[in-house]
Short mmCIF file of C-alpha atoms in Angstrom, two decimals:
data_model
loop_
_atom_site.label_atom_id
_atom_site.label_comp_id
_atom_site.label_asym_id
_atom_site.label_seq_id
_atom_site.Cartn_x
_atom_site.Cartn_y
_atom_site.Cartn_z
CA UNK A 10 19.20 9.61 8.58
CA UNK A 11 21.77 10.40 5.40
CA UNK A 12 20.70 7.24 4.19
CA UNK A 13 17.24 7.42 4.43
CA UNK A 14 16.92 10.34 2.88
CA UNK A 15 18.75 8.99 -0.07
CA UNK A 16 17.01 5.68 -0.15
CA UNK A 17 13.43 4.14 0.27
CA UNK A 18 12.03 1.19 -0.88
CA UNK A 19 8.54 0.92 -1.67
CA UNK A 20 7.32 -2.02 -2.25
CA UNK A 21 3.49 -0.93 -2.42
CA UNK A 22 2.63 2.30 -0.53
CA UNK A 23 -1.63 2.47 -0.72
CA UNK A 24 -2.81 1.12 -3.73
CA UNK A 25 -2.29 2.28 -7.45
CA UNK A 26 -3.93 1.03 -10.57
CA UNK A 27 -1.24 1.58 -12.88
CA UNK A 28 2.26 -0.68 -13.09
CA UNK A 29 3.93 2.52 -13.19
CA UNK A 30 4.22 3.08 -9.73
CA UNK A 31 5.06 7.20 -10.57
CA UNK A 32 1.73 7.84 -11.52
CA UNK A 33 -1.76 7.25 -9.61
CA UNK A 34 -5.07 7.01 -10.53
CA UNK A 35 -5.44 10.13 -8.38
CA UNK A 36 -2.82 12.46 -10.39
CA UNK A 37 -0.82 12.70 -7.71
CA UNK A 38 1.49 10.16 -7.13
CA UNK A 39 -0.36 8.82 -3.54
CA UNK A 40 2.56 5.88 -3.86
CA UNK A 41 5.32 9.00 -3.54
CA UNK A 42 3.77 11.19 -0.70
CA UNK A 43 5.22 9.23 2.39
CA UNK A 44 8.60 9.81 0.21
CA UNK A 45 8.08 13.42 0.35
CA UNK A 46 7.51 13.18 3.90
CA UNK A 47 11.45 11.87 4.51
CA UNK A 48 13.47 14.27 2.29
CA UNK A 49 13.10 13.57 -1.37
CA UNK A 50 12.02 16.05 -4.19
CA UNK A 51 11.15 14.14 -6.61
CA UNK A 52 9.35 10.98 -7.18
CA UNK A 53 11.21 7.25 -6.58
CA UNK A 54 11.53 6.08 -9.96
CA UNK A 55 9.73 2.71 -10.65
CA UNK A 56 11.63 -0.74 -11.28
CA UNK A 57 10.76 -0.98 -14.89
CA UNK A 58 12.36 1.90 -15.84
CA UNK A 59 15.35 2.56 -12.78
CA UNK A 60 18.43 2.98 -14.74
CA UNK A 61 21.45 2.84 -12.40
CA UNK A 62 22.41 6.17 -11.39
CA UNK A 63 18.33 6.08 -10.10
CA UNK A 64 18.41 3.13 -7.88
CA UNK A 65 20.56 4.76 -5.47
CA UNK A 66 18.33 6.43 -3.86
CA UNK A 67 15.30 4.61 -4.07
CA UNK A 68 12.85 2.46 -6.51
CA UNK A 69 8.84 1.33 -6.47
CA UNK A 70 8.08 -1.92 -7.07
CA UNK A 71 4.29 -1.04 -6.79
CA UNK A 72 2.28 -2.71 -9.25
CA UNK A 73 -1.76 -1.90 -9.66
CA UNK A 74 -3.98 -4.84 -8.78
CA UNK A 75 -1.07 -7.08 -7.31
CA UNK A 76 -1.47 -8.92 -3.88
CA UNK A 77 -0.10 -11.14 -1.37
CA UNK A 78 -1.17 -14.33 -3.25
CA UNK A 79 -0.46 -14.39 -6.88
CA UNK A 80 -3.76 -15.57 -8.47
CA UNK A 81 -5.15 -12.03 -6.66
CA UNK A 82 -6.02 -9.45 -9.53
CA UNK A 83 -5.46 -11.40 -12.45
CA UNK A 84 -8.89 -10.41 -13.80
CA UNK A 85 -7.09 -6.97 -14.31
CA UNK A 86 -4.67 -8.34 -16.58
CA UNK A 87 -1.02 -7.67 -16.08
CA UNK A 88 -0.05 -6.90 -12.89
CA UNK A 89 3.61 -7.81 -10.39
CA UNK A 90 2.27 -9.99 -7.51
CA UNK A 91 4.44 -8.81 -4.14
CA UNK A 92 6.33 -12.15 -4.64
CA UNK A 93 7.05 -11.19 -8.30
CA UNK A 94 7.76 -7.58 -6.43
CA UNK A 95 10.18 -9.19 -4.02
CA UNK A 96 11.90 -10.53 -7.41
CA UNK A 97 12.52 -7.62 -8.56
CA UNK A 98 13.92 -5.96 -5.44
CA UNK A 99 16.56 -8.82 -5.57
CA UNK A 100 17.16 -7.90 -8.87
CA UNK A 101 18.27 -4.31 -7.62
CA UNK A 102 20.06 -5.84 -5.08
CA UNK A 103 22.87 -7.35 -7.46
CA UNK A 104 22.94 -3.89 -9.60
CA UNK A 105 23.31 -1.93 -6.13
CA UNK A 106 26.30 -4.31 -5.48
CA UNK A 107 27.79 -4.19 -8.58
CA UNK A 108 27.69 -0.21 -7.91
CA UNK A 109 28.29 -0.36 -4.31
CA UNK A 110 30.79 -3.39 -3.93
CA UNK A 111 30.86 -3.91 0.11
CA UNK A 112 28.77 -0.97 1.27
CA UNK A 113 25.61 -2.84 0.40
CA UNK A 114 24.17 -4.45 2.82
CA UNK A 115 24.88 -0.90 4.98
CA UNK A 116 22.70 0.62 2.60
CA UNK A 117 19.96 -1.76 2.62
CA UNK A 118 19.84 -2.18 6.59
CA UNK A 119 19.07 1.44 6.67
CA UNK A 120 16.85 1.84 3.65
CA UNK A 121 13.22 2.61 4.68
CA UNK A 122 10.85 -0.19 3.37
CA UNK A 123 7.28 0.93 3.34
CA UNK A 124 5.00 -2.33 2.06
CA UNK A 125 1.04 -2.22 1.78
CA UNK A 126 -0.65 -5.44 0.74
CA UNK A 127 -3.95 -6.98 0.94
CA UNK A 128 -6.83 -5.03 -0.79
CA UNK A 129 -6.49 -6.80 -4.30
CA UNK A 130 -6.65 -10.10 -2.24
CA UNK A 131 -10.12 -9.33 -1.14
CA UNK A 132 -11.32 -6.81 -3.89
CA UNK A 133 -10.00 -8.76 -6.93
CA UNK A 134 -9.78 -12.46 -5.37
CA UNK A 135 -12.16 -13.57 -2.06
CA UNK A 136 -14.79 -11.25 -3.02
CA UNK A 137 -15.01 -11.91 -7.02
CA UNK A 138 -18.21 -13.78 -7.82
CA UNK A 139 -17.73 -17.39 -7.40
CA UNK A 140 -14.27 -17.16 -5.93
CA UNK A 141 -12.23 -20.13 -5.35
CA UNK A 142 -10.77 -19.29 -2.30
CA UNK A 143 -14.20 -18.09 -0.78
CA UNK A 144 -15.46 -21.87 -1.17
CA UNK A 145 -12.41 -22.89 0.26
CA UNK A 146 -11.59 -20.43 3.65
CA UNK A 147 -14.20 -19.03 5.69
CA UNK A 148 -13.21 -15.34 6.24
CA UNK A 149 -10.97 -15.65 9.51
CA UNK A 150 -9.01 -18.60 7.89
CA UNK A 151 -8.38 -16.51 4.54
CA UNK A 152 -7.29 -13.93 7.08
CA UNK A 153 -5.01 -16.62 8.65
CA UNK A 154 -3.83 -17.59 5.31
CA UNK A 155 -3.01 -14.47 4.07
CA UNK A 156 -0.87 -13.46 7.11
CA UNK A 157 1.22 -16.87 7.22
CA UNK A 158 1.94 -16.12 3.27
CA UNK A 159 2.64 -12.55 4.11
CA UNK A 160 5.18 -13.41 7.06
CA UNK A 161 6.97 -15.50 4.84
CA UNK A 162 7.33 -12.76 2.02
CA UNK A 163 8.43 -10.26 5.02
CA UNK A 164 11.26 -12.40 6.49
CA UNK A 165 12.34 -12.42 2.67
CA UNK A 166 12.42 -8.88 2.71
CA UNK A 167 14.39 -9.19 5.94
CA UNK A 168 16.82 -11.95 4.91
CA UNK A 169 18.12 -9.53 1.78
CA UNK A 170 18.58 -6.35 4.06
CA UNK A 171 14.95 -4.77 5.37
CA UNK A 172 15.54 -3.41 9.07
CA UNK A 173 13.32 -0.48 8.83
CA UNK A 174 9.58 -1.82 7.45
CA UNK A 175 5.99 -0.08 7.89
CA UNK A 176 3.51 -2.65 6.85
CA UNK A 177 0.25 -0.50 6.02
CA UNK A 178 -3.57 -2.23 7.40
CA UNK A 179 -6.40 -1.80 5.18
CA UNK A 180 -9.16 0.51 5.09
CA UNK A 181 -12.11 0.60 4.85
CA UNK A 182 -12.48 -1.57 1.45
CA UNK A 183 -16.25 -2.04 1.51
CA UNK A 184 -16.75 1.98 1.62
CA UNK A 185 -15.07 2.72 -1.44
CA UNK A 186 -17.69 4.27 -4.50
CA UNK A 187 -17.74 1.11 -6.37
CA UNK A 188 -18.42 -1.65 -3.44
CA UNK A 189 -20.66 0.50 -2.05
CA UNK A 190 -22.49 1.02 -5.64
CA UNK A 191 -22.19 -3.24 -6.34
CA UNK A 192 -23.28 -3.95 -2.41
CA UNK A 193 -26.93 -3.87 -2.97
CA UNK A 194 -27.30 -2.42 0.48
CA UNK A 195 -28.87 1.03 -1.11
CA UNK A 196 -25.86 2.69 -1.42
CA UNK A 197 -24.04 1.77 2.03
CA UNK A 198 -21.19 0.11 2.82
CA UNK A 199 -20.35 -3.81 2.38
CA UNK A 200 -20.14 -4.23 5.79
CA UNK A 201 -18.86 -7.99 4.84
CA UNK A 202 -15.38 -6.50 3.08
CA UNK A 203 -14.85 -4.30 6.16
CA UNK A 204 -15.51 -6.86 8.64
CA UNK A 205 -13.39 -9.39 6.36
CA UNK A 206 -10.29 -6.84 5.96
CA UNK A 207 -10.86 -6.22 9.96
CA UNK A 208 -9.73 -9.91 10.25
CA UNK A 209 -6.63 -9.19 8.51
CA UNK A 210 -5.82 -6.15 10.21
CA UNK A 211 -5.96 -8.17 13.52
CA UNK A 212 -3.36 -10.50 12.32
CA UNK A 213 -1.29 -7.78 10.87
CA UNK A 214 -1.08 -5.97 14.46
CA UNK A 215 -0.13 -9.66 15.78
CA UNK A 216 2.41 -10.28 12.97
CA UNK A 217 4.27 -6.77 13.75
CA UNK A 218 4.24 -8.03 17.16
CA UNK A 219 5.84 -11.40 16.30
CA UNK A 220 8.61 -10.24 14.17
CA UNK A 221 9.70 -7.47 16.27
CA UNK A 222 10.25 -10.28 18.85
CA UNK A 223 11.81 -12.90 16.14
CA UNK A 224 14.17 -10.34 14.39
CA UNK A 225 15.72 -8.58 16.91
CA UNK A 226 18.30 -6.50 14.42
CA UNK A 227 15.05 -4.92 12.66
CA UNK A 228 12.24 -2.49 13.68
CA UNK A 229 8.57 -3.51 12.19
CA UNK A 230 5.78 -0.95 12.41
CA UNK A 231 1.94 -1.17 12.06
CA UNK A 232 0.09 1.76 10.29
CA UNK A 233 -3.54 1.91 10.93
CA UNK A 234 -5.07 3.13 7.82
CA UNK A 235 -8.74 2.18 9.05
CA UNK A 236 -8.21 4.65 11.67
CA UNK A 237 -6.43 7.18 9.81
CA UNK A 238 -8.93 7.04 6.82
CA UNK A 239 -11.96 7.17 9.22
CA UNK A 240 -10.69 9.61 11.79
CA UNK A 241 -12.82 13.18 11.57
CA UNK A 242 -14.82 15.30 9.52
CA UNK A 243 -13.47 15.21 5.82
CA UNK A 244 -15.44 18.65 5.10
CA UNK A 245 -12.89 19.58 7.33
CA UNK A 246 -10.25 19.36 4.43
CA UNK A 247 -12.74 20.26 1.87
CA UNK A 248 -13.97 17.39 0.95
CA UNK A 249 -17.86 17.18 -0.43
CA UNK A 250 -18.51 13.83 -2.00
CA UNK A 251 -17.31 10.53 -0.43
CA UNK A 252 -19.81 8.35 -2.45
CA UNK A 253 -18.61 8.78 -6.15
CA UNK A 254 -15.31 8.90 -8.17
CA UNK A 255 -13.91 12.17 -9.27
CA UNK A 256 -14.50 10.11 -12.67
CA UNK A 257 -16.96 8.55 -14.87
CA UNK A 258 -16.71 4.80 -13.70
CA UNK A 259 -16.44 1.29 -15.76
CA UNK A 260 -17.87 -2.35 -14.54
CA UNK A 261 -14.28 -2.53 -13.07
CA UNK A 262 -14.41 0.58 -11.20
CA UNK A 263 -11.81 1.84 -12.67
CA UNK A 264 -11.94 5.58 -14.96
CA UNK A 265 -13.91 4.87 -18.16
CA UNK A 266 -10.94 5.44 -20.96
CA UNK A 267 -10.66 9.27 -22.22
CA UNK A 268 -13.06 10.51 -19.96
CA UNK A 269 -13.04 13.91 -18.64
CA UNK A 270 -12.49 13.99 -15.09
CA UNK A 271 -14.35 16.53 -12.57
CA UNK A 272 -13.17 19.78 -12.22
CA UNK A 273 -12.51 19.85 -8.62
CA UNK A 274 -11.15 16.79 -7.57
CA UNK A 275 -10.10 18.43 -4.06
CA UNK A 276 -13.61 18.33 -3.00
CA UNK A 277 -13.76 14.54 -4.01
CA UNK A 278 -12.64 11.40 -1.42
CA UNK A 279 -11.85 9.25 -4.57
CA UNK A 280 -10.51 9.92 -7.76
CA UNK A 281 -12.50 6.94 -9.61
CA UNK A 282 -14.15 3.29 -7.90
CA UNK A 283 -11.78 2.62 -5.32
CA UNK A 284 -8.59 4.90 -5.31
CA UNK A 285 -8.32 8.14 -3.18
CA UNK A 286 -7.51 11.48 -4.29
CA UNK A 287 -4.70 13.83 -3.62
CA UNK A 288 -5.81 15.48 -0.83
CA UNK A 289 -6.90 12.44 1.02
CA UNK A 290 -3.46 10.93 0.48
CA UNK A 291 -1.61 14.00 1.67
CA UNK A 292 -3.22 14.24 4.56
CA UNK A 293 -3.23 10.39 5.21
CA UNK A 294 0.16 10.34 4.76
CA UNK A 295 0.99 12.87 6.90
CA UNK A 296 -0.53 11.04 9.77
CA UNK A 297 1.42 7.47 8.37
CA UNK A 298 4.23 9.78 9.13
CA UNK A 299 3.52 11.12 12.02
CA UNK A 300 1.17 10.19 14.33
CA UNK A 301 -1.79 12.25 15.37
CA UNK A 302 -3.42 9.73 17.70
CA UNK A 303 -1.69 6.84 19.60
CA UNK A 304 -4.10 4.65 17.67
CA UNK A 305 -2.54 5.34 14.22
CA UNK A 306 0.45 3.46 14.20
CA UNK A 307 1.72 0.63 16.71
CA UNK A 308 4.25 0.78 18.06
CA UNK A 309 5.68 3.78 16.69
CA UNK A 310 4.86 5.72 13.35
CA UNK A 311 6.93 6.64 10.63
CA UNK A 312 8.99 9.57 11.79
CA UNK A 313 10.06 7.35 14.86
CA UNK A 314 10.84 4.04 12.46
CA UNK A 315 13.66 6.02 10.37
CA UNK A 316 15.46 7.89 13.68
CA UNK A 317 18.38 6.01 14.00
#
C-alpha cells in the first residue's frame, strides 16, 4: 500500500477533452478523482510536462479524443492514441530506471494502472457519418475487433510491469446531450451507440476474465460504468438537468470558445456535449472505488485491487 499511494498510472481514467490530462472539461479534474480516492493530494502530473522528481509518484497519459485504434478521433485534431499512450509510459519507464536503478520493476508491479478506452472509437470513429470501419464491421465484429486490439495493448502494459489494472466499460454513450440532440429520435437516446458500446462491454467482462486466467502474477478488474452512471435518482445528488451541457455547445459538442459557463454546474449531469461534471465524477468515482452494488465492478472494485 506505500507504493500505491505514491504511484498510479493513468493511462485514461473517463474521458477528457483536453491533452492535458490535469484539467477536464468539467473543472474538476474527473481524470484525478479515483487518485484522490488512494492517498494523493494533489493531481498526477501529465506526461508532457512530468519532470523527474514528478514521475515518482505517478503520471497521466490521458489524451482527449484518443482511442484504442489510432485513426479514432482524428477529426479532433491532435490527440495521443492509447498505443501512442503506451509509448509514452515506456518512455517513463527508462527515466524511472535511470532514477531508480534495480528497484524498478518493484515499483511498477505495484503501481495502480487505471485504463478507460473505447468511447472515441465509437463517438469519433464507427459512428462518424460515412465511417470506414462501419462499412467494414457490423457492430458485434467492431466490438470483436476492438477487444482483440485492446488485449494486445493490455499484455503490453503487462509485459513492462502492470499487475494491478482496472479497465473502465462504457456508459451510456448514446445518452450524452449531444447524441441525444444529433439522434433525431426527439430528444432521446441513440439507442444504436448504447446497444453498440453494450457489445463492447460484453467482451470487456470476458477479456478481464481471460487475462486473470493467462497472467497469473497480475490482478485485472472490470468497472461497470453503465451501471454506476445509471444506478438511482440523480436529484438525489442535486442534479436538475441531464439533457444539456453546463455550456453553450459547438457542432462538435464540445464548449463553444470563451463562453460563459452556467452558474451552477452542480445541478448539471454534463459540463458541455458529452463530458460529466464534478459532482457526477465524484460520486462515480467513489463507487469505481468502492463498490456499492456487486454489479459495479467484477470481480472486485478498486479498494480490493490495490490491498496487497
Amino acid at each position: 500500500m506505500t507504493y500505491l499511494k505514491k504511484f498510479v498510472v493513468p493511462i485514461l481514467v473517463f474521458l477528457v477533452v483536453v491533452s492535458n490530462a490535469s484539467s477536464s472539461a468539467a473543472n474538476g479534474g474527473e481524470s484525478q478523482v479515483p487518485s484522490q480516492l488512494v492517498g494523493f493530494s494533489q493531481a498526477i502530473p501529465p506526461f508532457a510536462t512530468a519532470k523527474d522528481g514528478d514521475i515518482t509518484r505517478g503520471v497521466n497519459y490521458a489524451s482527449g479524443s484518443a482511442g484504442i485504434r489510432d485513426e479514432s478521433g482524428n477529426k479532433l485534431g491532435t490527440h495521443v492514441s492509447l498505443n501512442k499512450q503506451l509509448e509514452n509510459h515506456r518512455n517513463i519507464i527508462s527515466r524511472l530506471a535511470n532514477i531508480m536503478g534495480n528497484q524498478t520493476d518493484c515499483l511498477l508491479n505495484k503501481c495502480l494502472y487505471t485504463v478507460g478506452m473505447g468511447s472515441n472509437d465509437y463517438i469519433n470513429n464507427y459512428f462518424l457519418p460515412q465511417s470506414p470501419a462501419r462499412t467494414l464491421f457490423s457492430p458485434d465484429q467492431y466490438a470483436a475487433e476492438l477487444i482483440d486490439q485492446y488485449s494486445q495493448q493490455i499484455k503490453s502494459l503487462h509485459d513492462a510491469g502492470a499487475r494491478k489494472m482496472a479497465l473502465f466499460g462504457l456508459g451510456l454513450i448514446g445518452c450524452t446531450p449531444f447524441e441525444m440532440a444529433s439522434s433525431g429520435n426527439n430528444g432521446s437516446c441513440a439507442d444504436n451507440i448504447n446497444s453498440a458500446a453494450q457489445l463492447f462491454n460484453g467482451r470487456l467482462v470476458s477479456l478481464v476474465d481471460e487475462l486473470n486466467k493467462e497472467l497469473a502474477d497480475a490482478k485485472v478488474t472490470y468497472i461497470n460504468m453503465t451501471g454506476i452512471t445509471t444506478g438511482g435518482d440523480p436529484s438525489r445528488i442535486g442534479i436538475k438537468v441531464v439533457n444539456a451541457g453546463c455550456c453553450p455547445i459547438n457542432n462538435v459538442g464540445q464548449c463553444v470558445p470563451n463562453s460563459i459557463p452556467c452558474p451552477n454546474r452542480n445541478e448539471y449531469a454534463f459540463f458541455d456535449g458529452f463530458h460529466p461534471t464534478e459532482i457526477v465524477n465524484k460520486v462515480s468515482a467513489a463507487r469505481c472505488y468502492k463498490a456499492d452494488s456487486p454489479s459495479d465492478a467484477y470481480p472486485f472494485d478498486i479498494s480490493h485491487l490495490v490491498q496487497g
